[in-house]
Every structure is written in C-alpha cells, then in structure tokens.
Amino acid sequence: MNFDYSKPKLDASQLIDLYKAMLKSRMIEEKMLILLRQGKISKWFSGIGQEAISSGITLAMREDEYILPMHRNLSVFTNRKIPLYRLFSQWQGKMNGFTKGRDRSFHFGTQEFKIVGMISHLGPQLGVANGIALAHKLKNEEKVTAVFSGEGATSEGDFHEALNVASVWSLPVLFCIENNGYGLSTPVSEQFNCEHIADKGKGYGMESHIIEGNNIVEVYSRVAEITKSIRKDPRPVLLEFKTFRMRGHEEASGTKYVPKELLNEWSRKDPILNFQEFLRNESILSEKEEVAIKTEFAHEINDNLDIAFQEKEVNSSLEKELSDVYKNFDNQIIDPSKKVSKIRLVDAISQGLYQSMERHPELVIMGQDIASYGGVFKITEGFAKKFGPERVRNTPICESSIIEAAFGLSVSGVKSVVELQFGDFVTSGFNPVVNLLAKSFYRWGQNADVVLRMPCGAGVGAGPFHSQTNEAWFTKTPGLKVVYPAFPADAKGLLASAIEDPNPVLFFEHKQLYRSVYQEVSDDFYTIPIGKASLVQEGEEISIITYGAGVHWAIDSLEKLKLKADLIDLRSLQPLDTEAIYNSVKKTGKVIILQEDSLFGGIASDISALISEHCFEFLDAPVVRIGSPEMPIPFAKNLEEIYLPNKRFELALMDLINY
C-alpha cells in the first residue's frame, strides 16, 4: 500500500522529522510490550498503527497550545519532548512520573508540556478542551486546543454536548476523532449508523473533514492548514481520522474478534513502513541513516529505562497523601465592615457574587438563563449588563459539558462559578464533579478552581425533581468542599470564600430561605472561613447540630419550647468543624442532629458516629438523628409536610430532654 506523500511538497528535513516522530513512539511501544510480558509494567494500551495521527497533530500545533490526548497517543507525549525516563517512571508508578504513583499509564497531565491527560470515562475531556479554548478566547489569544477521542466515545453524551457548546460559542477547538474500527470488541457498525463520524458535524453547524489517518504527510499538512485558519477565525472543527487498531484494546484483550483479512488489509497500510519505503525510494533516507536513527532511539530508550528502573519505589505517608487531596492556599480572612443593610438571603448571594466579579476581573459565571434573564431566581439580574456576555454566559442545557468547561477554564488559570438551575440537575453532570473536579489535584496537581451553586431544598411545593437537598452525594467524595449557609451574612461571606478557594466547592442555597430570611449584612466584600461552624445560641440542656433550613426550624422550636440549648449551625459540611461539635457535646451531654435530607446515608449518620467514637464517655443519652423518611419529595403541601422532619424534630427534642 503506497500513500500519496507528494502534496503538499515538504522538504527533506521536514519529512525526516515526521518519520522520526512516528518511529520513536513505535520503538517505545515495542519495548513496552516486552516489559509487559516480563511483568515490569502493569498494563499497556497500544497505539501501534496509529502513530501518524498523534505525531502529525502534535507537530502541527504550537508548543504553547494545549493537547488533550488519550491512551493510544504516545506520540503526543514524545513529540512534546517529555524526558523518556519520566514517562517510564509514570508507567511504573514512581515519583519521577507525573502522578506520584497515584494513577497509571496516560491518566495524567502536565502544565509544563501543555498536556491534559485523559480520564477513563473518555468523553469529559472534550468538554475540558472547550473550557481551555474559551479561556484563550476571553484572553484574546490566537491559540487552538486539540482534543482526541476514539470513535466509541462519540456515542457518549459528552461528545454531543461538547460539540454543541463549541459550535454555539465559536470556540477554537480541534476535535480529533481516531476512527480505529473497534471500541474494545464492538465494531463501528454497532456503534453508529452513519457512514462517517465527520457527518455528525453538520448537525452542530460545524466544519468537518475526513483525513487519511495513516498518511503522516496528509495528517500534518491538513492539521497545520486548519489550525492556522482557526487561530485567525476562531471556530471548532471536527476531524475524523480513518485508521485501525492493530492490537487489542489493551494487551490482555487480544484481537480474536477481528477478521484476519481485515487485519491483513490494515497491516499493509502501516503508517511507518509505508512512509519509510517512500523516503527510501525518494533517496531521502538511506539504509545507513535509518540504522543510525534507530540506534540512537534504542540507546535513548534503554538509557532512560535504566534511570526509571533504578529509581526507588514511591515513599509516602498517609499524612502526605491526605495533604495532596486539596490545594493549599493562603486564606486571608477579610472582616466585614460596619456599614450594613438588612437584606434577604437571595440578595446576599447576589451581592457576594457581584463583588467577587468585581474583585476578580477574569471570573466567569456560566449557567442556564443567567444573562439577560438573571437566572430563574434572579440572582444574576443585571450582571450581563455590568460585566458583559463573555463573563456572564448563558449555556445550552448541558450540565456535564459546562462543568467540564469550568475545569478547562481552571487549567488556563480562570476562576468560574457554575449555576445549576436546581441542585437536582447536578445529576446530569455528576461524572465530571466526582471524577474530574474532585480527583484532579490529587492525581496530577491540577486544581479545579470551580464553584457550583446549588439551589436546593423542599418547602416550596416544587416536587421530586426540584426539591432535593443532595449534599450527602458529595460530602463523601474526597477532593470536594461542601458549604451550606442558613443566614444571609454567612451566605455572602462563605460564597466569597468559596470563590477565593482554588478547590472545587459545592455551594448549597436553600430556596425556601431565599426570600424568607432577612439579616443585617455588611455592604462591602468580606469572607468567612470555610470549615468553621457557628454557635447560633448557647445553653446547657442539649446540643442541636444542624444546617440550612434546619437551623431555622431549631430556632423556632427552642423559642416555642423555652429550651436553653447549644445550637450549632455547621455552615460547612466538608470540611466539618468537629472541634465545635465535640466541645458542645462534652458540655451538654445530650445531642440531636437534624437534617432535611432523608436519614439513611446522610451526614447526620457520620456526625453521630464521630460523636460516639470521640465523646462516648460524655454522653448522658443516645445520639438522636432526625431527618426525612426514605421516599422522594412529594409535591402537594400536605404531603410535603409529612415528608419534612421539622415537626418530628420537636417531639424527638423533648423526648431527649426528658431522657
């Protein structure tokens, strides 16, 4: 099989560079397959036969432009000139790698080489590329972001959401789809029902091209031409590279499911062997030069393997591992001024967000209907007029892709706040929250400077899809912070702190409290430390631990029953102020924990367990938990009253007092 390498005309040095770019990754792969059989690496995802795509794209990109590769794109890493010993250390789980032994293979990124590594869910990196490209656009940088995906991942919702967002926002993204025939063992005929993946671009109003993925000259020249155009005229482009996966999905899978004649056909299209033959026939590469290049690469590979093998195993500790779950930052608390106004919770949130937008000129807010409409709760009303539509961005209905884009903004050093129209809707973006935002700093040191605003809670007759208070889904996920204020002053200061914090924060806002709770709030910008509870009332009889609407239920009950209690408003659920909890329990000897969420698996259970473990000898009665029953939240007012725990709380409170 001979490809046409004549168009466009490249000089000899360029052609040799393309050859070397493919050859080095092929030789590394062949060495890795030997090491895999020897048990010296744990797993390998082979890109043999696909080297022309990642080599051509990487060489066509600028070194300061981000590439988001996958696990068959070794050429991206080698052509970004990452020292080989660092790659080898990464694959052996050693410290000279990029994840400190915390993740394997190509599941890593590196700001030094402008690479953002994949996660196993595949599709989310397409949305991350959108965020990086958006940052370039906001900064008026003429740059392109390239993101890889296989044909299998084009069936994921993330693919469709990402293309739609990129098209609507005219983002300079190159969506590079390697159509290599099989998703593990599933052929393309069972993956999609159109002739070409490139045809899908039409549905999004997107330019698309089909490129012969085994022809290095075509890949390089076409991508170079397209990226040059995108830099001047920002827009997304969908590229489908026709190629084939010559080995198993990973080595243990094998290729028995592939017809032998199909393998033979594609083996004749080997991108390196065909190009090598062309270079010889054109007298560009002599046998002597070929041997010299291969000898040089072999020495480089072996020398760097020696370095990696001699490196000691990872030496860490529990304390060190825990210290890398969140990014440390200098959280300088700004105290509130004495100039105050009596405002509602909803106004305090709006004011805090507005002042953070003024404080951080790069801060971006994204969400459905948040621009001219001001959001369904009018929190961002007037923001678009003040800060402009680039920073206050209406989004399509695609929570997953927008949360992924927020992470991409963080990769580029841009803070963002994402408004979930209702906290319930976070389920549509659950994967990037718990697998991307939460884990990336621990995995490879990339923080997610993202705040997710979560309007939540029952009591307003909104029914099962708009009333959940689902904080327990996230308090158990390491890497996330969870904040849940009950008062306007706390809401404003804690939202400001959440935005200052470079870690991902889920900021819960109870809808029933939006316009029912008033308080004097400082007019100026201030912050409140995340992770510190508030002692709302003090008393010796009992400790009440709660948050959100539960704080107001407790205040009403204490006033009605004339009780003297420690009332602790947690404010932050992750991190949790255990010191405040323990001090109160040790003082009163009795404790009741109140939450709006259904009881089983909620945060009250963990607080109860912590108290039992650390304060058992101080207790004069069993720890009592009060929450909602194990059922969805009903719509009708009388049914919602059955669901909510506030009336049951009063009965349980008196029973515990009288214990």
Coordinates of N, CA, C and O in Angstrom, one line a residue, residues 452-546:
L452 N -19.8 25.4 42.3 CA -21.1 25.0 41.7 C -22.1 25.5 42.7 O -22.2 25.1 43.8
R453 N -23.0 26.4 42.2 CA -24.1 27.0 43.0 C -25.3 26.0 42.9 O -25.7 25.7 41.8
M454 N -25.8 25.6 44.0 CA -26.8 24.5 44.1 C -28.1 24.9 44.8 O -28.3 24.7 45.9
P455 N -29.0 25.6 44.1 CA -30.3 25.9 44.7 C -31.0 24.6 45.0 O -31.2 23.7 44.2
C456 N -31.5 24.5 46.3 CA -31.9 23.2 46.7 C -33.1 23.3 47.7 O -33.4 24.5 48.1
G457 N -33.6 22.2 48.2 CA -34.5 22.2 49.3 C -35.9 22.2 49.0 O -36.4 22.7 48.0
A458 N -36.7 21.6 50.0 CA -38.1 21.5 49.9 C -38.8 22.6 50.6 O -38.2 23.6 51.1
G459 N -40.1 22.5 50.8 CA -40.9 23.5 51.5 C -41.5 24.5 50.5 O -42.2 25.5 51.0
V460 N -41.3 24.4 49.2 CA -41.9 25.4 48.3 C -42.8 24.7 47.3 O -43.1 25.3 46.2
G461 N -43.1 23.4 47.5 CA -44.1 22.7 46.6 C -43.5 22.5 45.2 O -44.2 22.6 44.2
A462 N -42.2 22.2 45.1 CA -41.6 22.0 43.8 C -41.5 20.6 43.4 O -41.1 20.3 42.2
G463 N -41.9 19.6 44.2 CA -41.9 18.2 43.8 C -40.6 17.5 43.7 O -39.5 18.0 44.1
P464 N -40.6 16.2 43.3 CA -39.5 15.3 43.4 C -38.2 15.8 42.6 O -37.1 15.4 42.9
F465 N -38.4 16.6 41.5 CA -37.2 16.9 40.6 C -36.6 18.2 41.0 O -35.6 18.6 40.4
H466 N -37.2 19.0 41.9 CA -36.7 20.4 42.1 C -36.6 20.7 43.6 O -36.5 21.8 44.0
S467 N -36.5 19.6 44.5 CA -36.6 19.9 45.9 C -35.5 19.2 46.7 O -35.5 19.3 47.9
Q468 N -34.7 18.4 46.0 CA -33.7 17.6 46.8 C -32.7 18.5 47.5 O -32.3 19.5 46.9
T469 N -32.2 18.0 48.6 CA -31.1 18.6 49.3 C -30.1 17.4 49.3 O -30.1 16.6 50.2
N470 N -29.2 17.4 48.3 CA -28.4 16.2 48.0 C -27.0 16.3 48.3 O -26.1 15.7 47.7
E471 N -26.7 17.0 49.4 CA -25.3 17.2 49.8 C -24.6 16.0 50.2 O -23.3 15.9 50.0
A472 N -25.3 14.9 50.6 CA -24.6 13.7 51.0 C -23.9 13.0 49.8 O -23.0 12.2 50.0
W473 N -24.4 13.2 48.6 CA -23.7 12.7 47.5 C -22.3 13.1 47.3 O -21.4 12.5 46.7
F474 N -22.0 14.3 47.9 CA -20.7 14.9 47.7 C -19.8 15.0 48.9 O -18.6 15.1 48.8
T475 N -20.4 15.0 50.1 CA -19.6 15.1 51.3 C -18.7 13.9 51.5 O -17.7 13.9 52.1
K476 N -19.1 12.8 50.8 CA -18.3 11.5 50.9 C -17.3 11.4 49.8 O -16.6 10.4 49.7
T477 N -17.2 12.4 48.9 CA -16.2 12.4 47.8 C -15.0 13.2 48.1 O -15.1 14.4 48.1
P478 N -13.9 12.6 48.4 CA -12.7 13.3 48.7 C -12.3 14.3 47.6 O -12.3 13.9 46.4
G479 N -11.9 15.5 47.9 CA -11.5 16.5 46.9 C -12.5 17.6 46.7 O -12.2 18.6 46.1
L480 N -13.7 17.4 47.2 CA -14.8 18.4 47.1 C -15.0 19.1 48.4 O -14.8 18.5 49.5
K481 N -15.3 20.3 48.4 CA -15.8 21.1 49.6 C -17.3 21.3 49.5 O -17.7 21.6 48.4
V482 N -18.0 21.3 50.6 CA -19.4 21.4 50.6 C -19.8 22.5 51.6 O -19.5 22.3 52.8
V483 N -20.5 23.5 51.1 CA -20.9 24.7 52.0 C -22.4 24.8 51.9 O -23.0 24.7 50.9
Y484 N -23.0 25.1 53.1 CA -24.5 25.1 53.2 C -24.9 26.2 54.2 O -25.2 25.8 55.3
P485 N -25.0 27.5 53.8 CA -25.3 28.5 54.8 C -26.8 28.6 55.1 O -27.6 28.2 54.3
A486 N -27.1 29.2 56.2 CA -28.5 29.3 56.7 C -28.9 30.8 56.8 O -30.1 31.1 56.9
F487 N -28.0 31.7 56.8 CA -28.2 33.1 57.0 C -27.6 34.0 55.9 O -26.6 33.6 55.3
P488 N -28.2 35.1 55.6 CA -27.7 36.0 54.6 C -26.2 36.4 54.8 O -25.4 36.3 53.8
A489 N -25.8 36.8 56.0 CA -24.4 37.2 56.2 C -23.4 36.1 56.0 O -22.4 36.2 55.4
D490 N -23.8 34.9 56.4 CA -23.0 33.7 56.2 C -22.9 33.4 54.7 O -21.9 33.0 54.2
A491 N -24.1 33.5 54.0 CA -24.1 33.1 52.6 C -23.2 34.0 51.8 O -22.4 33.6 51.0
K492 N -23.2 35.3 52.1 CA -22.4 36.2 51.4 C -20.9 36.0 51.6 O -20.1 35.9 50.7
G493 N -20.5 35.9 52.9 CA -19.1 35.7 53.2 C -18.5 34.3 52.8 O -17.4 34.2 52.4
L494 N -19.4 33.3 52.9 CA -18.9 32.0 52.5 C -18.9 31.8 51.0 O -18.0 31.1 50.5
L495 N -19.8 32.5 50.3 CA -19.7 32.4 48.8 C -18.4 33.1 48.3 O -17.7 32.6 47.4
A496 N -18.1 34.2 49.0 CA -16.8 34.9 48.6 C -15.6 34.0 48.9 O -14.7 33.9 48.1
S497 N -15.6 33.3 50.0 CA -14.5 32.4 50.3 C -14.5 31.2 49.4 O -13.4 30.8 49.0
A498 N -15.6 30.7 49.0 CA -15.7 29.6 48.0 C -15.0 30.0 46.7 O -14.3 29.2 46.1
I499 N -15.3 31.3 46.3 CA -14.7 31.7 45.0 C -13.2 32.0 45.2 O -12.4 31.7 44.3
E500 N -12.8 32.5 46.4 CA -11.4 32.6 46.6 C -10.6 31.3 46.6 O -9.5 31.2 46.2
D501 N -11.3 30.3 47.1 CA -10.7 29.0 47.3 C -10.4 28.4 45.9 O -11.2 28.3 45.0
P502 N -9.1 27.9 45.7 CA -8.8 27.3 44.4 C -9.3 25.8 44.2 O -9.1 25.2 43.2
N503 N -10.0 25.3 45.2 CA -10.5 24.0 45.1 C -12.0 24.0 44.8 O -12.7 25.0 44.9
P504 N -12.5 22.8 44.3 CA -13.9 22.8 43.9 C -14.9 22.9 45.1 O -14.7 22.1 46.1
V505 N -15.8 23.7 45.1 CA -16.8 23.9 46.2 C -18.2 23.8 45.7 O -18.6 24.5 44.7
L506 N -19.0 23.0 46.3 CA -20.4 22.9 46.0 C -21.1 23.8 47.1 O -21.0 23.6 48.3
F507 N -21.8 24.8 46.6 CA -22.4 25.9 47.5 C -23.9 25.7 47.4 O -24.6 26.1 46.4
F508 N -24.5 25.2 48.5 CA -25.9 24.9 48.6 C -26.7 26.1 49.1 O -26.3 26.7 50.1
E509 N -27.8 26.4 48.4 CA -28.6 27.6 48.7 C -30.0 27.1 48.8 O -30.6 26.7 47.8
H510 N -30.6 27.2 50.0 CA -31.9 26.7 50.2 C -33.0 27.7 49.7 O -33.1 28.8 50.0
K511 N -33.8 27.2 48.7 CA -34.7 28.0 48.0 C -35.8 28.6 48.9 O -36.2 29.8 48.7
Q512 N -36.2 27.9 50.0 CA -37.2 28.4 50.9 C -36.7 29.6 51.7 O -37.4 30.5 52.1
L513 N -35.4 29.6 51.9 CA -34.8 30.7 52.7 C -34.5 31.9 51.8 O -34.2 33.0 52.4
Y514 N -34.5 31.8 50.5 CA -34.1 32.9 49.6 C -34.7 34.2 50.0 O -34.1 35.2 50.1
R515 N -36.1 34.2 50.2 CA -36.8 35.4 50.3 C -37.6 35.5 51.7 O -38.4 36.3 51.9
S516 N -37.3 34.5 52.5 CA -38.0 34.5 53.8 C -37.1 34.9 55.0 O -37.6 35.2 56.1
V517 N -35.8 34.9 54.8 CA -34.8 35.2 55.9 C -34.1 36.5 55.6 O -33.5 36.6 54.6
Y518 N -34.2 37.4 56.6 CA -33.5 38.7 56.5 C -32.5 38.8 57.5 O -32.5 38.2 58.6
Q519 N -31.5 39.7 57.3 CA -30.4 39.9 58.3 C -29.6 41.1 57.9 O -29.5 41.5 56.7
E520 N -29.0 41.8 58.9 CA -28.1 42.9 58.6 C -26.8 42.3 58.0 O -26.2 41.5 58.7
V521 N -26.4 42.7 56.9 CA -25.2 42.2 56.2 C -24.3 43.4 55.8 O -24.8 44.4 55.3
S522 N -23.0 43.2 55.9 CA -22.1 44.2 55.5 C -22.2 44.5 54.1 O -22.3 43.6 53.2
D523 N -22.2 45.8 53.7 CA -22.3 46.2 52.3 C -21.1 45.8 51.5 O -21.1 45.7 50.3
D524 N -19.9 45.7 52.2 CA -18.7 45.6 51.5 C -18.3 44.1 51.4 O -18.8 43.2 52.0
F525 N -17.2 43.8 50.5 CA -16.7 42.5 50.4 C -16.1 42.0 51.7 O -15.3 42.7 52.3
Y526 N -16.4 40.7 52.0 CA -15.7 40.1 53.2 C -15.8 38.6 53.0 O -16.5 38.1 52.1
T527 N -15.0 37.9 53.8 CA -15.0 36.4 53.7 C -15.2 35.8 55.1 O -14.9 36.4 56.1
I528 N -15.7 34.6 55.1 CA -15.9 33.8 56.3 C -15.1 32.5 56.0 O -15.3 31.9 55.0
P529 N -14.3 32.0 57.0 CA -13.6 30.8 56.7 C -14.5 29.5 56.5 O -15.4 29.3 57.2
I530 N -14.2 28.8 55.4 CA -14.9 27.5 55.2 C -14.3 26.5 56.2 O -13.1 26.4 56.4
G531 N -15.3 25.7 56.8 CA -14.9 24.7 57.7 C -15.1 25.1 59.2 O -14.7 24.4 60.1
K532 N -15.7 26.3 59.4 CA -15.9 26.7 60.8 C -17.4 26.9 61.0 O -18.1 27.6 60.3
A533 N -17.9 26.1 62.0 CA -19.3 26.2 62.4 C -19.6 27.5 63.2 O -18.7 28.2 63.6
S534 N -20.9 27.8 63.3 CA -21.4 29.0 64.0 C -22.2 28.5 65.2 O -23.1 27.7 65.0
L535 N -21.9 29.0 66.4 CA -22.8 28.8 67.6 C -23.8 29.8 67.6 O -23.6 31.0 68.1
V536 N -25.0 29.5 67.1 CA -26.1 30.4 67.0 C -26.7 30.8 68.3 O -27.0 32.0 68.6
Q537 N -26.9 29.8 69.2 CA -27.4 30.0 70.6 C -26.6 29.1 71.5 O -26.1 28.1 71.1
E538 N -26.5 29.6 72.8 CA -25.8 28.8 73.8 C -26.8 28.3 74.9 O -27.7 29.1 75.3
G539 N -26.5 27.1 75.4 CA -27.3 26.6 76.5 C -26.7 25.3 77.0 O -25.9 24.7 76.4
E540 N -27.2 24.9 78.2 CA -26.6 23.8 78.9 C -27.4 22.5 78.7 O -26.9 21.4 79.0
E541 N -28.6 22.6 78.3 CA -29.5 21.5 78.3 C -29.2 20.4 77.2 O -29.4 19.2 77.5
I542 N -28.9 20.9 76.1 CA -28.8 19.9 74.9 C -28.0 20.6 73.8 O -27.9 21.8 73.7
S543 N -27.4 19.8 72.9 CA -26.7 20.3 71.7 C -27.6 19.9 70.5 O -27.9 18.8 70.3
I544 N -27.9 20.9 69.7 CA -28.6 20.7 68.5 C -27.6 21.0 67.3 O -27.0 22.1 67.3
I545 N -27.4 20.1 66.5 CA -26.4 20.2 65.3 C -27.2 20.1 64.1 O -27.9 19.1 63.8
T546 N -27.1 21.2 63.2 CA -27.9 21.2 62.0 C -27.3 22.2 61.0 O -26.3 22.7 61.3

